[in-house]
Coordinates of N, CA and C in Angstrom, one line a residue:
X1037 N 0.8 -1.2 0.0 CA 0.0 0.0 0.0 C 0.9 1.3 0.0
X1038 N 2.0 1.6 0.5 CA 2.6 2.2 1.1 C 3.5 2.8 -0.5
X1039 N 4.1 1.7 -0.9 CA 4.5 1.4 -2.6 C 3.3 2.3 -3.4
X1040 N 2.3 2.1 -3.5 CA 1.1 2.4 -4.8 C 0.9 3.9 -4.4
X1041 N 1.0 4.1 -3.0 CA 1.0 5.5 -2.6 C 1.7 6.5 -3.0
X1042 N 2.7 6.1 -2.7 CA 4.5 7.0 -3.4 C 4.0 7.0 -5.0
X1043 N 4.0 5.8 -5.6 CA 3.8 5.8 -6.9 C 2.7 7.0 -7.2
X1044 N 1.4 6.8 -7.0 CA 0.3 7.4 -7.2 C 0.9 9.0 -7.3
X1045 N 1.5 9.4 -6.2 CA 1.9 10.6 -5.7 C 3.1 11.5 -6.7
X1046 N 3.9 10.4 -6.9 CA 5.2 10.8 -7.9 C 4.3 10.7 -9.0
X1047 N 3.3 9.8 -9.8 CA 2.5 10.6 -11.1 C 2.0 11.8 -10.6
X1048 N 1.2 12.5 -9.7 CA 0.3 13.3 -9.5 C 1.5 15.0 -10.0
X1049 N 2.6 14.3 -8.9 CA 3.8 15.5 -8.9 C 4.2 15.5 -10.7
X1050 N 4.5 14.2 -11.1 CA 4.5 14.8 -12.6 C 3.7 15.3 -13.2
X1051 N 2.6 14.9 -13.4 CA 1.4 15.5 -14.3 C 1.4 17.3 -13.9
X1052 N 1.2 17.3 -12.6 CA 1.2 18.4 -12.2 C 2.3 19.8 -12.7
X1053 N 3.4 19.0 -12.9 CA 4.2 19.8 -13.3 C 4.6 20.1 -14.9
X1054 N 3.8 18.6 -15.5 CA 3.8 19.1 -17.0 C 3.0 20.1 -17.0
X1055 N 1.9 19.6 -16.5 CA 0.8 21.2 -16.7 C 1.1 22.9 -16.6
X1056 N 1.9 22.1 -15.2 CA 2.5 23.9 -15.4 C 3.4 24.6 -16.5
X1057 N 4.1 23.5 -16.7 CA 4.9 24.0 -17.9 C 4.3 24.4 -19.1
X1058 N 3.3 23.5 -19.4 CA 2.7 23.5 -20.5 C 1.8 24.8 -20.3
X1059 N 1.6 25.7 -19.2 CA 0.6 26.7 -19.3 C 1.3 28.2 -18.6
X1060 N 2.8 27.9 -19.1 CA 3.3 29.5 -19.1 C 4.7 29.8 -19.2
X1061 N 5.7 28.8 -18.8 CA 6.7 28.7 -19.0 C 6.9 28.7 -20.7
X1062 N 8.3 30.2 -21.1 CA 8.5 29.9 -22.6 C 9.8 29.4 -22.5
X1063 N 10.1 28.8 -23.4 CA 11.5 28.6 -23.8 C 12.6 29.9 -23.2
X1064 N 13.9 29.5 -23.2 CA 14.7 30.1 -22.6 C 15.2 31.1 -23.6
X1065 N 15.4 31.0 -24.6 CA 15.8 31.7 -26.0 C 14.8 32.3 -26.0
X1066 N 13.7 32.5 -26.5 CA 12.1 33.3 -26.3 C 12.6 34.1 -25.0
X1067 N 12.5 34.0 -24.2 CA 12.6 35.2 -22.7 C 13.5 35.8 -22.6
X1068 N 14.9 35.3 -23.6 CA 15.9 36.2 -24.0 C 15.7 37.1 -25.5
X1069 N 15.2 36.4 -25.8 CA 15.3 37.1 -27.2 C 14.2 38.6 -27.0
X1070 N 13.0 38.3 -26.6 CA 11.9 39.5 -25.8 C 12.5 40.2 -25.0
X1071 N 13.7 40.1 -24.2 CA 14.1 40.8 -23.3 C 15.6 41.7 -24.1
X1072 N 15.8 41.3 -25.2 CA 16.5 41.7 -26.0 C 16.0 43.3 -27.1
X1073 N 15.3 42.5 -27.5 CA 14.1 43.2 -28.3 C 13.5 44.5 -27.4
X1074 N 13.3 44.7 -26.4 CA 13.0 45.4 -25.3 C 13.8 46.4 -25.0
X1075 N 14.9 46.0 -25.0 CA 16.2 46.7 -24.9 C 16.4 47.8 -26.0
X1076 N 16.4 47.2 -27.3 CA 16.7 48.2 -28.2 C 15.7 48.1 -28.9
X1077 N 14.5 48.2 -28.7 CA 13.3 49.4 -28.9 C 13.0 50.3 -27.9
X1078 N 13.7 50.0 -26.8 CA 14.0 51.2 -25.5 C 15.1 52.3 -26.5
X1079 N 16.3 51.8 -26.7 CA 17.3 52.5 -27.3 C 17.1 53.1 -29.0
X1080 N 16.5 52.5 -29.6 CA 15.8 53.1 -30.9 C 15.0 54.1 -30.6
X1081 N 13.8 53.6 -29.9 CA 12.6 55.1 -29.6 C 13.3 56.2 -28.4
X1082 N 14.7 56.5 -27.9 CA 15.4 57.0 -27.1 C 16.1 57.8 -28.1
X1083 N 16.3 57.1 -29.0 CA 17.3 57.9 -30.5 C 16.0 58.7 -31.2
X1084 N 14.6 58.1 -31.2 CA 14.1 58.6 -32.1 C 13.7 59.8 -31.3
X1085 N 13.2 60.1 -30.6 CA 13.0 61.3 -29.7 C 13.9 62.0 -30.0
X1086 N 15.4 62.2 -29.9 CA 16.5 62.7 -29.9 C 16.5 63.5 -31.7
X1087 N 16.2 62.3 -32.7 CA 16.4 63.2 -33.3 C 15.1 64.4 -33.9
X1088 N 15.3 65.4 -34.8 CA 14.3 66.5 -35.0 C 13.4 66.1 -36.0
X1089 N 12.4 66.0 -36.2 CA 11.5 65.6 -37.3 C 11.9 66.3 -38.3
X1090 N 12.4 67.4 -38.4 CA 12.9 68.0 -40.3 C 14.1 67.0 -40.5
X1091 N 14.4 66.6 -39.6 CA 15.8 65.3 -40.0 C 15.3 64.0 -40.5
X1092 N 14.1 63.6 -40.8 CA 13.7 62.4 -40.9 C 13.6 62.0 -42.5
X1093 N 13.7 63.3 -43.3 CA 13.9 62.8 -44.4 C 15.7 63.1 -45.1
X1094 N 16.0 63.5 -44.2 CA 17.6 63.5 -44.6 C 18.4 62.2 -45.1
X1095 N 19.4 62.3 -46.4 CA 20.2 61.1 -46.5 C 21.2 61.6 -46.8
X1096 N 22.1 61.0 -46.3 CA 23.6 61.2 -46.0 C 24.7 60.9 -47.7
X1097 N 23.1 61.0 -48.6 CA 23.8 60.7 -50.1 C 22.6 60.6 -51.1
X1098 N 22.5 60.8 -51.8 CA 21.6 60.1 -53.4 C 21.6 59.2 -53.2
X1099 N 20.4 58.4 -53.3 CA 20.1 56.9 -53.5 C 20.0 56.1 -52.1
X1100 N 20.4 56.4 -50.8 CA 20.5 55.9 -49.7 C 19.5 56.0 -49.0
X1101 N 19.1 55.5 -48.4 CA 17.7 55.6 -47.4 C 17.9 56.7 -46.6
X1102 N 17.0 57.8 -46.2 CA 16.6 58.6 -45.3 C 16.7 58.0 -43.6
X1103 N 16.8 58.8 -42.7 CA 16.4 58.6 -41.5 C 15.2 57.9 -41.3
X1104 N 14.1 58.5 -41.8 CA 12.7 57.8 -41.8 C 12.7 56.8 -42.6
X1105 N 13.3 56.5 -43.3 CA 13.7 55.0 -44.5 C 13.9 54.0 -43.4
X1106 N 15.0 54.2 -42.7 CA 15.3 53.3 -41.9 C 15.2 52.6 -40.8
X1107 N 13.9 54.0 -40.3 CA 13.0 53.4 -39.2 C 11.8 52.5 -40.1
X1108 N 11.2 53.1 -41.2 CA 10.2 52.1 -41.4 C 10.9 50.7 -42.5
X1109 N 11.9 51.0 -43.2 CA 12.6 49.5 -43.4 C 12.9 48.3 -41.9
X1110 N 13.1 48.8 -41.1 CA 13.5 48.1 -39.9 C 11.9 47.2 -39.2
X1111 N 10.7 48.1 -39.5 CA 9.4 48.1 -39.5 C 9.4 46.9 -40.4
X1112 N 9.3 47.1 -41.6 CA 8.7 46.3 -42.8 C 9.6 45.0 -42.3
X1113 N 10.9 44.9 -42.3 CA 11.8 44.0 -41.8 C 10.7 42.8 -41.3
X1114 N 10.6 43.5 -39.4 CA 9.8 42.9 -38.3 C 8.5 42.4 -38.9
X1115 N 7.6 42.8 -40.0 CA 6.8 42.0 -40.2 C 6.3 41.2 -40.9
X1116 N 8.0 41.2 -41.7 CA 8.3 39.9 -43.0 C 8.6 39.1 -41.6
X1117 N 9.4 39.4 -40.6 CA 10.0 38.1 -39.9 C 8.3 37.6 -39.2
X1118 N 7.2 38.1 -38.6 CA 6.1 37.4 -38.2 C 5.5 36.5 -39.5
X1119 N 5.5 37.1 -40.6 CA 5.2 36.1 -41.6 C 6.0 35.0 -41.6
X1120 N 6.7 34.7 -41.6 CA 8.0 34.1 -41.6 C 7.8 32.9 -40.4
X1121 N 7.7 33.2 -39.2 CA 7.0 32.7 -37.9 C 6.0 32.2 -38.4
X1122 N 4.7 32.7 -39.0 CA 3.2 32.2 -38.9 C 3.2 31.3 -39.9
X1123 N 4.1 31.1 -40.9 CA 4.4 30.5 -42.3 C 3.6 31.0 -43.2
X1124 N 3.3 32.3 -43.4 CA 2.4 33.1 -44.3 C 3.2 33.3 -44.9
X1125 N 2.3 33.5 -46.3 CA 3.4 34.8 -47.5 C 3.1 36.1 -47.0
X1126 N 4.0 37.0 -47.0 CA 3.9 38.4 -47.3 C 3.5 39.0 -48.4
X1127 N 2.9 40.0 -47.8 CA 2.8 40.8 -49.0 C 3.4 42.2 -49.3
X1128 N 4.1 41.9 -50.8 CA 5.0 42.5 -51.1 C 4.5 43.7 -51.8
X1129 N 3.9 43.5 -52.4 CA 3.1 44.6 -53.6 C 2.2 46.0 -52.3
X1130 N 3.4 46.4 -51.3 CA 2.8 47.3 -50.3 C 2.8 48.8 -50.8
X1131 N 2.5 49.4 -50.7 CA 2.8 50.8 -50.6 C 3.7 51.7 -49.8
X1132 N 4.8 52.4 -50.5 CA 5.6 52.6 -50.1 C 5.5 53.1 -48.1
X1133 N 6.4 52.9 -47.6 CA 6.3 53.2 -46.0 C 6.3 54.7 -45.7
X1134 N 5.7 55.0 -44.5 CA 5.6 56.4 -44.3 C 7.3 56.5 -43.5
X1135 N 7.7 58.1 -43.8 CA 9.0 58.1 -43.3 C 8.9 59.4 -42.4
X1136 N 7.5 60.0 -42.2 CA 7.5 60.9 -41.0 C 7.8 60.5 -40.0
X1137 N 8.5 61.4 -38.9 CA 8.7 60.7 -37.9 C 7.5 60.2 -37.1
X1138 N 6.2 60.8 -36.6 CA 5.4 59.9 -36.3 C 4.8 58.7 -36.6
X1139 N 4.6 58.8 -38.1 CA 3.9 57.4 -38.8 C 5.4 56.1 -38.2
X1140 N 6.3 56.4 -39.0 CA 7.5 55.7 -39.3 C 7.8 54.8 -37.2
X1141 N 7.2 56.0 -36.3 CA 7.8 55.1 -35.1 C 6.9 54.7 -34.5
X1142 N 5.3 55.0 -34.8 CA 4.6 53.9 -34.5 C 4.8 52.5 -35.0
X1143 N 4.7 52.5 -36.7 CA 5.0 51.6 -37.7 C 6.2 50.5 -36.9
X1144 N 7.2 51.4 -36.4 CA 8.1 50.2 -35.7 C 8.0 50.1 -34.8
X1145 N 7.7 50.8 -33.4 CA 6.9 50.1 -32.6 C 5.5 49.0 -32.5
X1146 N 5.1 49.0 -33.4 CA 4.0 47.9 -33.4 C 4.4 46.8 -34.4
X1147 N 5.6 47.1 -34.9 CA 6.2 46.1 -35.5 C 7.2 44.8 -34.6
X1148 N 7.4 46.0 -33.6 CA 8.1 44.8 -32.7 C 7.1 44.5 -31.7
X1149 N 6.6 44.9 -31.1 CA 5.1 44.4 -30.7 C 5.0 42.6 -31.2
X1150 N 4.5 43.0 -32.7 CA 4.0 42.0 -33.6 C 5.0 40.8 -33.7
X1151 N 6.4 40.7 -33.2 CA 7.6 40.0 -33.4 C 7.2 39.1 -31.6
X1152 N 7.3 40.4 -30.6 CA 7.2 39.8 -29.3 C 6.0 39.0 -29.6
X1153 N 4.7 39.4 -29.9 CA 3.6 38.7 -29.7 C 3.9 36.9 -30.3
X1154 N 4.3 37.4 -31.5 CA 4.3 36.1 -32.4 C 5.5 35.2 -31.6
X1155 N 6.9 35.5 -31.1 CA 7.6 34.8 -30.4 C 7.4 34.3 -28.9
X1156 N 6.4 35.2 -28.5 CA 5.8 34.8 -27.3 C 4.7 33.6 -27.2
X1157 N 4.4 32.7 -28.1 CA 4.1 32.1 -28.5 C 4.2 30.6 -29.1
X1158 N 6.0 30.8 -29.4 CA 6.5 29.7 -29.4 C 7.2 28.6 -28.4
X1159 N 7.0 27.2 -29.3 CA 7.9 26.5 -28.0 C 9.0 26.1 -28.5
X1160 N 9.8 25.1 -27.6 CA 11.2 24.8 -28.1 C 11.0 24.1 -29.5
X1161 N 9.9 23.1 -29.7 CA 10.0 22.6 -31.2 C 10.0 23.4 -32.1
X1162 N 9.2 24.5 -31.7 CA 9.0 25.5 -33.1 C 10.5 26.1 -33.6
X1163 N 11.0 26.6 -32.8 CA 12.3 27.1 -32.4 C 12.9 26.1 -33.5
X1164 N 13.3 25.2 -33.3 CA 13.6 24.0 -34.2 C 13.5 23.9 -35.5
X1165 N 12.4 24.3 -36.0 CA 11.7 24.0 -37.1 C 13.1 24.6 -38.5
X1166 N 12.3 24.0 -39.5 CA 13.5 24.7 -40.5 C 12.4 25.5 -41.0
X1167 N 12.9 26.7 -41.9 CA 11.7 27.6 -42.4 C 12.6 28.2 -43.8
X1168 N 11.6 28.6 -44.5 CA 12.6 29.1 -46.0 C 12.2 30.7 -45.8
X1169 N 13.5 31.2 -46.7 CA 13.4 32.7 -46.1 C 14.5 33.5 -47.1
X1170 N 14.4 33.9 -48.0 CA 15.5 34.8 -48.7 C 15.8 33.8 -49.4
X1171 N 15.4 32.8 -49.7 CA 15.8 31.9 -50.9 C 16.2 31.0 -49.8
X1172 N 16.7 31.1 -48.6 CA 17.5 29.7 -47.6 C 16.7 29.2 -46.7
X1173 N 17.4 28.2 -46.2 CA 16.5 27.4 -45.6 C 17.8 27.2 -44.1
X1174 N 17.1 27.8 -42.3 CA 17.4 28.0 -41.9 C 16.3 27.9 -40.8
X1175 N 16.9 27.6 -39.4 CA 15.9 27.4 -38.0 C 15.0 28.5 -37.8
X1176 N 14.1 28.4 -37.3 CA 13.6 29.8 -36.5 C 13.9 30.4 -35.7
X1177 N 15.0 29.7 -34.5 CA 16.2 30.3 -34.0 C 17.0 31.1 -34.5
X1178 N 17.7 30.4 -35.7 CA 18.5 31.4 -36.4 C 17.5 32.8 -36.7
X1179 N 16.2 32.6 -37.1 CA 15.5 33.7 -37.7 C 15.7 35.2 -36.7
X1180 N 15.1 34.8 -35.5 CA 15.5 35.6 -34.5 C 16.9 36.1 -34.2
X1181 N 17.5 35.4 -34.4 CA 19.0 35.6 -34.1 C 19.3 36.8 -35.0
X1182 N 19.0 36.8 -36.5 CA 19.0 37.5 -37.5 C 18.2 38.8 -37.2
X1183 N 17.1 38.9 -36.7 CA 16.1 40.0 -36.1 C 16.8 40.9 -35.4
X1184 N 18.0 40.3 -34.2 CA 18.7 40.9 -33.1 C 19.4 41.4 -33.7
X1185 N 20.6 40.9 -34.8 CA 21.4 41.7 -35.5 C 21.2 42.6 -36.2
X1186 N 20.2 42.5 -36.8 CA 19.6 43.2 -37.9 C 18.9 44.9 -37.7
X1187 N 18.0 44.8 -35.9 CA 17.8 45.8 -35.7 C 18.9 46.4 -34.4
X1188 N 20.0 45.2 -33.8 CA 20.7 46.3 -33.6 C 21.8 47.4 -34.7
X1189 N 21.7 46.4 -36.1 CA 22.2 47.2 -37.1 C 21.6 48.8 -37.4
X1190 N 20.2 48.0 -37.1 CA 19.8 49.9 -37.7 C 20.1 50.7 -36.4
X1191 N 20.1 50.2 -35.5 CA 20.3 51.3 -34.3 C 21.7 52.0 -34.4
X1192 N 22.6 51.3 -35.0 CA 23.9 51.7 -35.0 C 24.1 52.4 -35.8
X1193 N 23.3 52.3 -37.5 CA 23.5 53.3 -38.5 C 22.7 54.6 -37.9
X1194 N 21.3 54.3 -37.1 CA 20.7 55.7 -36.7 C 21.9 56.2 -35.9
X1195 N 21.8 55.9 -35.0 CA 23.7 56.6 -34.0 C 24.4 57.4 -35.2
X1196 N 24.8 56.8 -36.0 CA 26.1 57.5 -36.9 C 24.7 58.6 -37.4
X1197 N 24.1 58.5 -38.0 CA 23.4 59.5 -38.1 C 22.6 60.6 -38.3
X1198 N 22.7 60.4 -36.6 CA 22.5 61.3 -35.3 C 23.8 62.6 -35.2
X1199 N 24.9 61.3 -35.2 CA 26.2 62.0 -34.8 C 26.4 62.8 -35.6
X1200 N 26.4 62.4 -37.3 CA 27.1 63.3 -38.4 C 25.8 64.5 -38.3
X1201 N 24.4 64.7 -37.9 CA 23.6 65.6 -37.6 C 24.5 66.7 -37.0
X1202 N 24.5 66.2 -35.7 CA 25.6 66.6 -34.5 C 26.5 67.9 -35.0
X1203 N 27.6 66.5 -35.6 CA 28.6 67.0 -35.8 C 28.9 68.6 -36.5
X1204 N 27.6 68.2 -37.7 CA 27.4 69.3 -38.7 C 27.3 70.4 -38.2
X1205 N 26.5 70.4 -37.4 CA 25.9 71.3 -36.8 C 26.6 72.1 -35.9
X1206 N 27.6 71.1 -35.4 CA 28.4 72.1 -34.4 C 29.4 72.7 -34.9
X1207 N 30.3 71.9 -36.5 CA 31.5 72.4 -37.2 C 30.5 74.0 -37.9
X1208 N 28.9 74.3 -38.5 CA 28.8 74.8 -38.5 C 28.7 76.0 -37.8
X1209 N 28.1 76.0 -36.4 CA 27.8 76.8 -35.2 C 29.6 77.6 -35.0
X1210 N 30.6 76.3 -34.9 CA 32.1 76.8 -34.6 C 32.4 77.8 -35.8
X1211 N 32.5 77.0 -37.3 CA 33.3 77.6 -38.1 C 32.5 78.4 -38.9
X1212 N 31.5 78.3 -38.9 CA 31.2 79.0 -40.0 C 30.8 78.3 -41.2
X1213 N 31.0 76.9 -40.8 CA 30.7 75.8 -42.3 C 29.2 75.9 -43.0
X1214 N 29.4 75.9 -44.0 CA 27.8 75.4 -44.5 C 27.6 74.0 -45.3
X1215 N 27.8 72.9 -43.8 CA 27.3 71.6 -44.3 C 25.7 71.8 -43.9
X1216 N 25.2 71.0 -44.5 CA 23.5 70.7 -44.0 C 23.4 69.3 -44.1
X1217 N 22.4 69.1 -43.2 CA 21.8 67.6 -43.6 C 20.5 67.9 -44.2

């Protein structure tokens, strides 16, 4: 009796604890990767405040993306990668993105939203999975992984600039220069 008891007990303690798992714990990658994501959409919308909205259609050249280019490319980015997740096609035939500074930082704010939501969601198998993407064929792990690099990329082209804004501005104010952005 004593035996069937323990037994009984050690199933009850398992089941119980699949359940819990099964009803809120995410993967460890997922609670990093969201806490990632968090980080520098704190540090992107910290930059975007910073800079002036007449700067948002500035480009540092012909042909090159704007400031507001590269907040809403980083947007569009985030919600090819939830297609990508959900195994949907995108759709490509969009209309070009807004590059004001308002439209352009909601647009990426609710684009990463739409990344947390969908990765908050997954479990370790999914993670796993292979998925096609830019012609390759690659984890959903990796996908994310790509996401991290990708928008701390733009964070670091917005930084430069920010700075060459900066800079101009102050070689102006000192010398007398007439650079503009």
């Amino acid at each position: 009796m004593k035996y069937v008891s323990l037994v009984l007990f050690a199933i009850v303690i398992f089941i119980s604890a699949s359940l819990i798992r099964a009803s809120g714990d995410q993967p460890v990658f997922v609670t990093e990767f969201i806490g990632q994501m968090d980080f520098v959409k704190g540090r992107l919308m910290q930059l975007a405040d910073a800079m002036p909205e007449d700067k948002y259609n500035w480009s540092p050249a012909e042909g090159v993306r704007s400031v507001g280019e590269v907040y809403s490319h980083d947007a569009e980015a985030n919600f090819y990668l939830v297609t990508v997740i959900k195994g949907t096609k995108p759709d490509m035939n969009q209309e070009k993105s807004p590059i004001d500074k308002k439209s352009a930082l909601a647009m990426l704010e609710k684009s990463i939203e739409a990344v947390k939501e969908a990765a908050s969601k997954l479990t370790e198998e999914d993670l796993n999975k292979e998925v096609d993407a830019f012609g390759m064929k690659f984890s959903l792990r990796n996908s994310f992984s790509m996401v991290l690099y990708k928008t701390s990329l733009f964070l670091l082209v917005l930084v430069l600039l920010v700075a060459l804004s900066l800079l101009f501005g102050t070689l102006n104010t000192i010398f007398g220069l007439r650079f503009s952005l």
